[in-house]
Coordinates of C-alpha atoms in Angstrom, one line a residue:
X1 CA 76.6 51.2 79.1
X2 CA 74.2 52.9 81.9
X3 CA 77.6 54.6 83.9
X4 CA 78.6 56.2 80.3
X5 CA 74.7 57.2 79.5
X6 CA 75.3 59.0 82.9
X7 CA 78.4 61.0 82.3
X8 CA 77.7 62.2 79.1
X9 CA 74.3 63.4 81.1
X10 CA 76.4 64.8 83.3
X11 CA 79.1 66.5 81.2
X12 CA 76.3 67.9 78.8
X13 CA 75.0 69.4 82.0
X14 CA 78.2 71.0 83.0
X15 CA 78.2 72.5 79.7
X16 CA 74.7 74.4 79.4
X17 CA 75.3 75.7 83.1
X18 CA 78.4 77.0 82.3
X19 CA 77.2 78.4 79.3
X20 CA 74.7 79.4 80.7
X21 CA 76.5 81.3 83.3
X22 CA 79.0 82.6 80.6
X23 CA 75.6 84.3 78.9
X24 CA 74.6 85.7 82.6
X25 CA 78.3 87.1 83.0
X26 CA 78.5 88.9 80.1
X27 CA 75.0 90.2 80.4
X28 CA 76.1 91.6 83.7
X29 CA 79.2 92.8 82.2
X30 CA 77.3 94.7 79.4
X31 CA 74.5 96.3 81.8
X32 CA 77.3 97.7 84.0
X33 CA 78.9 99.5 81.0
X34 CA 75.7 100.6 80.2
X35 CA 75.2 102.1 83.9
X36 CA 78.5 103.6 83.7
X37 CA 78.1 105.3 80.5
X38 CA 74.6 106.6 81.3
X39 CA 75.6 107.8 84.3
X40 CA 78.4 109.7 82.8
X41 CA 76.2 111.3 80.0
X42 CA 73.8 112.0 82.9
X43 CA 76.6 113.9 85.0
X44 CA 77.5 116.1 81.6
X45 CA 74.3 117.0 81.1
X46 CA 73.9 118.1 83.9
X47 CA 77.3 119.7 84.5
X48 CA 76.2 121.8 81.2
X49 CA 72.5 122.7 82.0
X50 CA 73.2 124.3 85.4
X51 CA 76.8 125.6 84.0
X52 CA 76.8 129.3 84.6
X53 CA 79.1 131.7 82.1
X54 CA 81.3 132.8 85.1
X55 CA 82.0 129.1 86.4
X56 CA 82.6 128.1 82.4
X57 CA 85.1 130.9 82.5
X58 CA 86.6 129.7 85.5
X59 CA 86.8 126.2 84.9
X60 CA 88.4 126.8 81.2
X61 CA 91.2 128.6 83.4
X62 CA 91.4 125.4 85.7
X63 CA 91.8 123.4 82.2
X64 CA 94.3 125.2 81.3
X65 CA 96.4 125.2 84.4
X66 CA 96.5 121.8 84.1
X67 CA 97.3 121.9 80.7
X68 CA 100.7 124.0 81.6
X69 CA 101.4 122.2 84.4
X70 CA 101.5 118.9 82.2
X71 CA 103.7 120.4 79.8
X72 CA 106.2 121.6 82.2
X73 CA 106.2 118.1 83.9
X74 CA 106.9 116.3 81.1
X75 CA 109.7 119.0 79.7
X76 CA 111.3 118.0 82.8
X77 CA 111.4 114.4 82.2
X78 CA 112.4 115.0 78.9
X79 CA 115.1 117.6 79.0
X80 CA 115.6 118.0 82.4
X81 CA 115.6 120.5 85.2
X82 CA 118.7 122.3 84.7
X83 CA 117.6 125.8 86.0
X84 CA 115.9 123.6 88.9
X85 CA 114.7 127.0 90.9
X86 CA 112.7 128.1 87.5
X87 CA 110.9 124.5 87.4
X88 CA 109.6 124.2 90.9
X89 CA 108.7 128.0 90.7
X90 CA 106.5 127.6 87.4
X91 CA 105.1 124.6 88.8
X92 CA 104.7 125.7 92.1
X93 CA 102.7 128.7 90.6
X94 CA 100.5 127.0 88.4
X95 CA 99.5 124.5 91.5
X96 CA 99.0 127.5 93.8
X97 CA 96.8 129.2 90.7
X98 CA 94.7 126.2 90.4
X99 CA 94.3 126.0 94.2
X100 CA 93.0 129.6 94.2
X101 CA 91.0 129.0 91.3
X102 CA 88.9 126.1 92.3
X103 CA 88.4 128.4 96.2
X104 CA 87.0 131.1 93.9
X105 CA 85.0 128.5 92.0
X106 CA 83.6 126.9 95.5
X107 CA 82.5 130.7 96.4
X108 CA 81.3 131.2 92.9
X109 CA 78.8 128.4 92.8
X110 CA 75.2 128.9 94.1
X111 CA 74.6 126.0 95.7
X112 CA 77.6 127.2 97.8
X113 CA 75.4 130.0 99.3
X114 CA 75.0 128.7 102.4
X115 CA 78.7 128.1 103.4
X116 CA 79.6 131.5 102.4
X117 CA 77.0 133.5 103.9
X118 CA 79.2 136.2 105.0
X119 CA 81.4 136.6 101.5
X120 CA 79.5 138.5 98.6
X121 CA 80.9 137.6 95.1
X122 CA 83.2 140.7 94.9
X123 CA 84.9 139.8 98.3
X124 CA 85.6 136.3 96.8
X125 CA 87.0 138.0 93.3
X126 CA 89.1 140.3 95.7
X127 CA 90.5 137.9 98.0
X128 CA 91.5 135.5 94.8
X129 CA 93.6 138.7 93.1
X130 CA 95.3 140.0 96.6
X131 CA 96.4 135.9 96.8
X132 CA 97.3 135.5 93.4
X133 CA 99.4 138.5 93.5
X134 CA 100.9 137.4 96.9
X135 CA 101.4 133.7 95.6
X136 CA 103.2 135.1 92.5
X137 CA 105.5 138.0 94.5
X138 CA 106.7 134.9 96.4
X139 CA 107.4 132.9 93.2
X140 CA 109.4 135.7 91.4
X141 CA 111.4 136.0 94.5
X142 CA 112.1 132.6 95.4
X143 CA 113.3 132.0 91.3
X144 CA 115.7 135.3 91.8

C-alpha cells in the first residue's frame, strides 16, 4: 500500500509542476505580446511626433508606389504579361521611383544632417527631378 501512496505522490507532483509551468509559459507568452505591442505603439508615436509635413508628403508618395507596384504584380499573375516590355517598364519605374524617393527622404530628414553636410535641401530636391526625369526617359525608350 506504501509503493501506491508514493506514486500517486509522485504523479500529483508531476501535475502541479507542469501546471505550474504551463501558468509560467503562458505568462511569458502574454508579457512578450505585451512588449511587442508597446513597443510598436511606442515606435508610432514617435514616428508621428517628430514627423515633419515634407517627410509625411514624401512617405505618402512611397505608400503609394508601393501600392502601384502591388497592383501591377498581381495583374501579372492574374492576366498575364502579354505586352512583357510594358510590365517590366511600369515596374521597373515604380522601383526606380521609390529608390529615389526614399534617397530624397534620407537627405530630407534632420537627423541626417551630418551625412549630408555638403547637400542643402534644394540640391537634394534637384538631384531627385534631374534622376527621375533620367530614370523615366530610359523607361519610355526601353518600352518603344
Amino acid at each position: 500500500m506504501a509503493p501506491k501512496a508514493k506514486q500517486n505522490k509522485a504523479k500529483a507532483a508531476a501535475v502541479a509542476v507542469s501546471n505550474s509551468s504551463k501558468d509560467s509559459s503562458s505568462s511569458t507568452n502574454t508579457n512578450a505580446i505585451g512588449d511587442f505591442t508597446n513597443s510598436i505603439e511606442k515606435s508610432i508615436n514617435s514616428y508621428f511626433e517628430n514627423l515633419t509635413p515634407r517627410l509625411k508628403l514624401i512617405d505618402i508618395f512611397l505608400t503609394f508606389l508601393v501600392l502601384v507596384a502591388s497592383v501591377q504584380f498581381i495583374f501579372v499573375i492574374l492576366v498575364g504579361n502579354f505586352p512583357f516590355n510594358a510590365f517590366l517598364g511600369g515596374f521597373i519605374s515604380t522601383v526606380g521611383q521609390f529608390v529615389l524617393t526614399v534617397s530624397l527622404r534620407l537627405q530630407s530628414v534632420s537627423q541626417n544632417k551630418d551625412f549630408f553636410k555638403k547637400i542643402t535641401p534644394e540640391r537634394a530636391l534637384g538631384d531627385y527631378i534631374f534622376a527621375s526625369l533620367i530614370l523615366h526617359f530610359i523607361i519610355y525608350h526601353f518600352i518603344n
